[in-house]
XYZ file of C-alpha atoms in Angstrom:
521
model
C 0.058 -0.015 -0.086
C 1.181 3.226 -0.982
C 2.229 5.770 1.984
C 0.923 9.110 1.213
C 3.749 12.062 1.630
C 3.037 13.776 5.006
C 3.116 17.388 3.708
C 1.505 20.257 5.496
C 0.359 23.360 3.841
C -0.933 26.457 5.300
C -4.660 27.121 5.074
C -4.551 30.810 4.739
C -4.893 32.502 1.307
C -6.774 30.230 -0.695
C -7.107 31.603 -3.947
C -7.863 28.725 -6.139
C -10.994 27.539 -7.802
C -11.785 25.595 -4.788
C -12.596 28.973 -2.689
C -16.349 28.959 -1.800
C -18.536 31.744 -2.363
C -18.406 34.143 0.544
C -15.075 32.760 1.974
C -12.820 35.156 3.656
C -9.200 34.273 4.647
C -6.431 36.139 6.186
C -3.528 37.262 4.112
C -0.487 36.196 5.977
C 2.770 34.976 5.546
C 3.227 36.684 2.060
C 6.196 35.426 -0.078
C 9.527 37.339 0.204
C 11.305 38.559 -2.972
C 13.264 35.406 -3.422
C 10.214 33.109 -3.816
C 9.576 32.433 -7.494
C 6.503 34.111 -8.814
C 5.140 30.697 -10.302
C 5.083 27.003 -8.690
C 7.995 24.889 -8.710
C 8.221 21.497 -6.545
C 10.647 22.121 -3.696
C 11.012 18.718 -2.607
C 11.027 15.151 -4.213
C 7.808 14.529 -2.452
C 6.094 17.475 -4.252
C 7.469 16.497 -7.595
C 6.100 12.733 -6.975
C 2.696 14.365 -6.112
C 2.735 16.830 -9.218
C 3.188 13.588 -11.371
C 0.397 11.769 -9.845
C -1.914 14.665 -9.935
C -1.131 15.323 -13.607
C -1.294 11.994 -14.742
C -4.651 11.401 -13.154
C -5.858 14.600 -14.942
C -4.220 13.723 -18.162
C -6.077 10.225 -18.344
C -9.499 11.329 -16.877
C -10.188 14.907 -17.448
C -8.317 15.709 -20.673
C -9.728 12.702 -22.803
C -13.221 13.489 -21.528
C -12.977 17.095 -22.579
C -11.374 16.271 -25.726
C -14.346 13.779 -26.579
C -16.804 16.506 -25.902
C -14.982 18.847 -28.268
C -14.978 16.230 -31.076
C -18.798 15.887 -30.456
C -18.757 19.713 -30.505
C -17.242 19.694 -33.998
C -19.643 16.837 -35.248
C -22.831 18.375 -34.048
C -21.898 21.839 -35.753
C -20.879 20.287 -39.076
C -23.145 17.482 -39.588
C -25.540 19.465 -41.633
C -23.065 19.519 -44.472
C -23.257 15.482 -44.293
C -27.043 15.748 -43.924
C -26.996 17.904 -47.166
C -25.776 14.726 -49.189
C -28.984 12.934 -48.268
C -32.755 13.926 -48.986
C -32.541 16.162 -45.876
C -32.867 19.411 -47.846
C -35.797 18.205 -49.928
C -37.631 16.911 -46.810
C -37.297 20.258 -44.983
C -38.333 22.175 -48.104
C -34.875 24.106 -48.431
C -33.564 25.814 -51.337
C -30.128 25.332 -52.646
C -28.198 28.232 -50.683
C -30.238 27.861 -47.528
C -27.695 25.442 -45.859
C -24.704 27.347 -46.795
C -26.206 30.555 -45.418
C -27.313 28.812 -42.350
C -23.548 27.608 -41.848
C -22.315 30.914 -42.042
C -24.981 32.541 -39.632
C -23.839 30.109 -36.953
C -20.665 32.161 -36.722
C -22.704 35.358 -35.582
C -23.515 33.736 -32.304
C -20.585 31.353 -31.928
C -17.927 34.027 -32.166
C -19.683 37.066 -30.554
C -21.008 35.262 -27.430
C -17.692 33.657 -26.325
C -16.597 35.969 -23.659
C -20.023 36.280 -22.332
C -20.456 32.412 -22.151
C -17.003 32.100 -20.431
C -17.853 34.766 -17.810
C -21.241 32.856 -16.939
C -19.253 29.718 -16.653
C -16.824 31.508 -14.165
C -20.074 32.581 -12.268
C -22.151 29.406 -12.197
C -19.341 26.965 -11.998
C -17.170 25.542 -15.002
C -18.188 22.140 -14.839
C -21.968 22.776 -14.480
C -21.781 25.239 -17.452
C -20.009 22.786 -19.601
C -22.439 20.174 -19.129
C -25.234 22.384 -19.619
C -23.817 23.738 -22.888
C -23.327 19.970 -24.039
C -27.056 19.136 -23.447
C -28.019 22.386 -25.279
C -26.244 21.800 -28.399
C -26.996 17.863 -28.352
C -30.760 18.865 -28.028
C -30.449 21.417 -30.799
C -28.512 18.942 -32.889
C -31.683 16.472 -32.404
C -34.093 19.178 -33.344
C -32.597 19.493 -36.720
C -34.321 16.241 -37.658
C -37.793 18.139 -37.462
C -36.780 21.243 -39.649
C -39.475 21.824 -42.256
C -38.568 25.362 -43.556
C -35.746 27.818 -43.754
C -36.723 29.920 -40.785
C -36.493 26.861 -38.585
C -33.155 26.038 -39.787
C -31.691 29.727 -39.270
C -32.970 29.782 -35.907
C -31.324 26.428 -34.845
C -28.158 27.374 -36.328
C -28.118 30.613 -34.477
C -29.045 28.756 -31.077
C -26.353 26.244 -31.835
C -23.834 28.658 -32.171
C -24.889 30.189 -28.845
C -24.854 26.822 -27.198
C -21.211 25.839 -28.325
C -19.717 29.446 -28.011
C -18.241 29.064 -24.825
C -17.265 25.372 -24.682
C -13.538 25.850 -25.933
C -12.772 28.854 -23.836
C -14.386 27.564 -20.811
C -12.436 24.346 -20.973
C -8.958 26.452 -21.605
C -10.148 28.423 -18.230
C -10.853 25.276 -16.556
C -7.543 23.752 -17.256
C -5.875 26.794 -16.057
C -7.345 26.403 -12.525
C -5.943 22.766 -12.301
C -2.488 23.071 -13.940
C 0.252 25.551 -12.783
C 1.580 27.926 -15.131
C 4.220 25.726 -16.642
C 2.197 22.630 -16.807
C -0.609 24.189 -18.495
C 0.634 24.795 -22.108
C 1.416 21.164 -22.607
C -1.999 20.181 -21.514
C -3.684 22.745 -23.616
C -1.701 21.373 -26.512
C -2.934 17.649 -25.500
C -6.251 18.782 -25.790
C -6.111 20.474 -28.866
C -3.930 17.735 -30.440
C -6.358 14.884 -29.169
C -9.426 16.676 -30.871
C -7.431 17.031 -34.021
C -6.611 13.282 -34.226
C -10.188 12.380 -33.356
C -11.695 15.046 -35.483
C -9.696 13.823 -38.494
C -11.612 10.684 -38.484
C -14.957 11.878 -37.118
C -15.529 13.430 -40.391
C -15.316 10.227 -41.893
C -17.300 8.328 -39.418
C -20.147 11.166 -39.593
C -19.971 10.782 -43.513
C -20.349 7.178 -43.503
C -23.432 7.293 -40.956
C -25.145 9.698 -43.503
C -24.768 7.270 -46.197
C -27.198 4.686 -44.314
C -30.488 5.672 -45.594
C -34.015 4.734 -44.326
C -37.222 5.498 -46.153
C -39.120 5.101 -42.852
C -37.025 7.393 -40.285
C -35.940 10.540 -42.025
C -32.609 12.102 -40.541
C -32.722 9.584 -38.080
C -28.660 10.252 -37.931
C -29.180 13.597 -36.351
C -31.182 12.043 -33.655
C -28.549 9.323 -32.837
C -25.580 12.049 -32.981
C -27.504 14.394 -30.504
C -28.536 11.452 -28.170
C -24.897 10.339 -27.924
C -23.995 13.959 -27.120
C -26.504 14.232 -24.302
C -25.228 11.026 -22.924
C -21.563 12.373 -23.021
C -23.001 15.506 -21.024
C -24.250 13.150 -18.302
C -20.894 11.507 -18.169
C -19.253 14.852 -18.003
C -21.524 15.913 -15.200
C -20.587 12.835 -12.889
C -16.891 12.513 -13.856
C -15.738 16.105 -14.100
C -14.665 17.550 -10.620
C -15.812 21.117 -9.833
C -13.082 21.832 -7.448
C -9.802 20.140 -5.871
C -11.558 19.187 -2.885
C -14.378 17.276 -4.664
C -11.925 15.537 -7.181
C -12.815 11.789 -6.460
C -9.868 10.613 -8.204
C -7.180 12.316 -6.133
C -6.214 11.187 -2.670
C -6.369 13.459 0.380
C -2.681 14.415 -0.150
C -3.150 15.066 -3.896
C -6.118 17.146 -3.129
C -4.005 19.527 -0.517
C -1.132 19.651 -2.746
C -3.259 20.384 -5.988
C -4.749 23.334 -3.742
C -1.195 24.413 -2.546
C 0.292 24.644 -5.985
C -2.354 26.680 -7.439
C -2.103 28.900 -4.557
C 1.496 29.489 -5.057
C 0.827 30.369 -8.788
C -1.301 33.409 -7.755
C 0.467 34.165 -4.329
C 1.139 37.452 -5.165
C -2.263 38.406 -6.082
C -4.604 38.648 -3.163
C -7.447 41.020 -3.208
C -7.583 42.646 0.465
C -9.553 45.147 2.187
C -8.242 48.063 4.431
C -8.039 45.514 7.446
C -5.936 43.180 5.430
C -8.600 40.450 5.109
C -9.259 38.923 1.687
C -12.063 40.257 -0.320
C -15.054 37.814 -0.570
C -14.771 35.954 -3.842
C -18.322 35.992 -5.491
C -17.236 34.665 -8.485
C -18.721 37.798 -10.236
C -17.084 39.746 -12.878
C -16.522 43.267 -11.515
C -16.365 46.518 -13.463
C -12.804 46.916 -12.782
C -12.193 43.276 -13.982
C -13.526 44.421 -17.278
C -12.019 47.672 -17.419
C -8.487 46.142 -16.568
C -8.910 43.698 -19.538
C -10.201 46.216 -22.071
C -7.311 48.633 -21.285
C -4.680 45.902 -21.567
C -3.486 46.692 -24.952
C -0.646 44.165 -25.001
C -3.216 41.424 -24.377
C -5.677 42.800 -26.838
C -2.853 42.891 -29.622
C -2.099 39.418 -28.741
C -5.565 38.242 -29.514
C -5.307 40.003 -32.756
C -2.248 38.347 -33.695
C -3.531 35.088 -32.760
C -6.263 35.587 -35.462
C -3.475 35.697 -38.038
C -1.480 32.875 -36.392
C -4.395 30.428 -36.706
C -5.380 31.457 -40.039
C -4.067 28.322 -41.835
C -5.843 26.141 -39.394
C -9.129 27.679 -40.017
C -8.653 27.858 -43.965
C -7.537 24.215 -44.293
C -9.938 23.038 -41.772
C -12.534 23.801 -44.662
C -10.802 24.092 -47.815
C -7.688 21.541 -47.734
C -9.708 19.091 -49.614
C -10.008 21.798 -52.561
C -6.387 22.729 -52.351
C -5.322 19.039 -52.453
C -7.596 18.522 -55.381
C -5.995 21.508 -57.071
C -2.565 19.613 -56.735
C -3.761 17.044 -59.076
C -5.725 14.580 -56.835
C -9.521 14.317 -57.443
C -12.558 13.167 -55.578
C -12.544 10.661 -52.795
C -8.905 10.546 -52.815
C -8.486 14.418 -52.145
C -10.872 13.921 -49.234
C -8.811 11.115 -47.787
C -5.651 12.893 -48.328
C -6.796 15.801 -46.485
C -7.221 13.728 -43.459
C -3.321 13.041 -43.181
C -2.011 16.390 -42.431
C -4.332 16.916 -39.573
C -3.130 13.997 -37.829
C 0.704 14.507 -38.379
C 0.468 17.849 -36.946
C 0.880 16.300 -33.430
C 3.882 14.380 -34.221
C 7.645 14.863 -35.393
C 7.128 14.527 -38.969
C 9.453 14.918 -42.027
C 11.966 16.530 -39.917
C 9.413 19.176 -38.362
C 8.464 19.780 -34.781
C 4.690 18.955 -34.202
C 2.174 20.414 -31.733
C 3.130 18.316 -28.829
C 6.861 19.001 -29.344
C 6.332 22.810 -29.203
C 4.144 22.903 -26.355
C 6.119 20.459 -24.248
C 9.227 22.628 -25.059
C 7.370 25.783 -24.248
C 6.696 24.524 -20.697
C 10.060 23.040 -20.170
C 11.801 26.338 -21.028
C 9.065 28.536 -19.414
C 8.829 30.567 -22.661
C 5.773 31.357 -25.079
C 6.693 34.258 -27.582
C 9.630 32.569 -29.357
C 7.969 29.100 -29.564
C 4.714 30.673 -31.003
C 6.977 32.693 -33.494
C 8.845 29.440 -34.680
C 5.878 27.417 -35.122
C 4.475 30.303 -37.071
C 7.580 30.190 -39.128
C 7.299 26.611 -39.822
C 3.686 27.191 -41.098
C 5.094 29.928 -43.339
C 7.769 27.749 -44.775
C 4.990 25.112 -45.721
C 3.013 27.845 -47.338
C 5.786 29.181 -49.311
C 6.510 25.874 -50.867
C 2.992 25.226 -51.575
C 2.946 28.569 -53.449
C 6.039 28.430 -55.421
C 6.356 24.812 -56.127
C 4.741 22.953 -59.237
C 5.558 19.479 -58.036
C 2.057 18.055 -56.406
C 3.745 15.673 -54.389
C 6.213 18.325 -52.818
C 2.911 20.710 -52.354
C 1.363 17.942 -50.539
C 4.175 17.144 -48.173
C 4.473 20.444 -47.089
C 0.859 20.955 -46.081
C 1.908 18.641 -43.226
C 4.775 21.075 -42.502
C 2.470 24.040 -42.569
C -0.178 22.609 -40.347
C 2.507 21.133 -37.831
C 3.605 24.917 -37.038
C -0.150 26.401 -37.346
C -1.709 23.951 -34.984
C 0.811 24.917 -32.339
C 0.099 28.578 -31.888
C -3.498 28.362 -30.584
C -2.756 26.537 -27.229
C 0.629 28.329 -26.757
C -1.317 31.707 -27.012
C -3.896 30.656 -24.649
C -1.376 29.572 -22.184
C 0.788 32.835 -22.446
C -2.612 34.925 -21.853
C -3.329 32.786 -18.857
C 0.182 33.062 -17.224
C -0.238 36.648 -17.599
C -3.526 37.033 -16.040
C -3.378 35.394 -12.455
C -6.596 36.805 -11.185
C -9.529 34.460 -12.305
C -12.136 37.236 -13.126
C -9.766 38.832 -15.963
C -8.333 35.508 -16.846
C -11.936 34.172 -17.819
C -12.893 37.444 -19.733
C -9.555 37.565 -21.724
C -9.668 33.810 -22.563
C -13.247 34.367 -23.756
C -12.189 37.340 -25.866
C -9.385 35.214 -27.424
C -12.263 33.040 -28.870
C -12.617 35.836 -31.257
C -9.799 34.295 -33.000
C -12.363 32.208 -34.737
C -12.840 35.256 -36.975
C -9.998 33.670 -39.065
C -12.695 31.375 -40.301
C -14.381 34.495 -41.794
C -11.208 35.631 -43.457
C -10.453 32.195 -44.829
C -13.977 32.010 -46.360
C -13.235 35.347 -48.183
C -9.820 34.275 -49.337
C -10.130 30.691 -50.741
C -12.983 31.162 -53.195
C -13.546 29.128 -56.168
C -12.352 31.785 -58.820
C -8.820 30.950 -57.415
C -8.789 27.381 -58.180
C -7.021 25.079 -58.808
C -3.645 26.575 -57.454
C -5.205 28.933 -54.940
C -2.062 30.967 -55.461
C -3.357 34.234 -54.505
C -5.055 33.014 -51.256
C -2.017 31.475 -50.262
C 0.119 34.528 -50.812
C -2.303 36.633 -48.626
C -2.170 34.058 -45.847
C 1.769 34.068 -45.921
C 1.805 37.920 -45.613
C -0.763 37.701 -42.606
C 1.333 35.106 -40.781
C 4.358 37.446 -41.354
C 2.601 40.282 -39.801
C 1.346 37.875 -37.020
C 5.141 36.986 -36.313
C 6.316 40.621 -36.152
C 3.504 41.454 -33.838
C 4.311 38.587 -31.394
C 7.981 39.737 -31.542
C 6.782 43.014 -30.648
C 4.748 41.748 -27.507
C 7.835 39.919 -26.405
C 9.697 43.185 -26.659
C 7.068 44.990 -24.650
C 6.966 42.531 -21.790
C 10.631 42.325 -21.583
C 10.699 46.250 -21.279
C 7.895 46.279 -18.762
C 9.835 43.615 -16.593
C 13.021 45.636 -16.590
C 11.297 48.712 -15.893
C 9.582 47.270 -13.045
C 12.432 45.441 -11.650
C 14.269 48.986 -11.684
C 11.447 50.598 -9.878
C 11.266 48.001 -6.998
C 15.301 47.635 -6.681
C 15.529 49.812 -3.886
C 12.428 48.496 -1.952
C 12.671 46.896 1.381
C 10.593 43.798 2.474
C 7.922 45.845 3.836
C 7.347 47.904 0.734
C 7.163 44.699 -1.338
C 4.539 43.194 1.007
C 2.476 46.558 0.885
C 2.544 46.086 -3.070
C 1.587 42.397 -2.647
C -1.236 43.477 -0.609
C -2.580 46.092 -3.032
C -1.981 49.002 -0.716
C -0.691 50.803 -3.694
C -3.943 50.635 -5.688
C -2.432 47.903 -8.172
C -3.657 44.356 -8.362
C -2.925 41.170 -10.141
C -0.563 41.670 -12.902
C -0.461 45.425 -12.612
C 1.585 45.046 -9.431
C 5.144 45.855 -9.889
C 6.098 42.773 -8.176
C 4.431 40.609 -10.944
C 6.679 39.217 -13.462
C 5.127 38.786 -16.979
C 5.901 35.566 -19.118
C 7.084 36.124 -22.601
């Protein structure tokens, strides 16, 4: 029988997701200037606990969330597969009704991401994720009863609203379980498992919709929606709402899970004039909103993320057409479009894949250069695809392009989370980062049929935008480096009491605004 480590942690200053509504703790024993601003294990016992906690989260929480992510993608795109059946005829739809409805989904899906993430923070992420899954599963089933264009549009708008907050809520949820430099790799695992599953889920969905029944129309939509609702029940039962209710962790692991997250935000307590922690109501305050909307560096990071993820959005929809333009046709073009999405997760053709980038980023505790390097890899792939006339070479470099392009998204979410220690602003900025889905709108305007078969013009514009994004992230790196150096100079002459006063917020600064906070870059 394993002997649990006898580690004792202070009960004061609980700042993790475990903190109950209305709980008030004394802020005592704040860290000195020699304590790192992020969690690192201090003993072999703590390192062993980290491995145990992370392994359980990696094999229980991450696969469950990734499976739900796959269902999210299937339920959002299955109308395209349904269109290959008699669905449009049975629903009395005109030729352009389905394509227009697909575009309209983005209206609610993109715009409601920040609001949905904020709601998740307020009601509890576990409960909000479960509710969203039930909602979009039910709406998927409702598609089977569509009889006119108006109903189709209404359901697509509602479906976009239901799915809007899922990914940013999952990112926020994971950021409350994994410390700063354990997080990036897990965000990459989440995105990577989805891309592997998603590559084949399209084939599965397509196969299901080839099974026709004269008696039961659109039964496939009912089945897919039913599976999603069942997954929501499993999610509600399995997903822990907080560290103290994590059924798969031992008592020592629960305590250490709380302890390491406390350290990650140790210098970000909110206190009143008596030195007591302000009640955490999980509400987003006006100051939270103002702080996020006036933080130009984080907002520009979101803008550059749109450019970084453009190849993923473009090829996620148009890769079969691009491959077809390389000389492949029909079913072969569709099948060959699967491979690049799978190989973006492994070292392939001498290029780093998604998992390599995010693991390296956590290991070296660095975000910006890893992001820029991954974008450079995507740029190299695009350059060869644009300049080469060899179809085999062009197809091979789609793998290189996506190996880099897929890595940027998780790295940037980790970067934003690292630099936003307070949970209220963190939930908002991760939600705003969901606007990176605007890249899909840009891709839709670029990859038009008039540029077939080579799609030279769209590839050229994509290259230019990727290059602009790379320069932007290098600029953000420089800005954060300058800010860290400036803060270091300001506090160089401070004594311990002045540092503690800054940590307590006595100077009016909080979270990452405090001069004792060091930005990740």
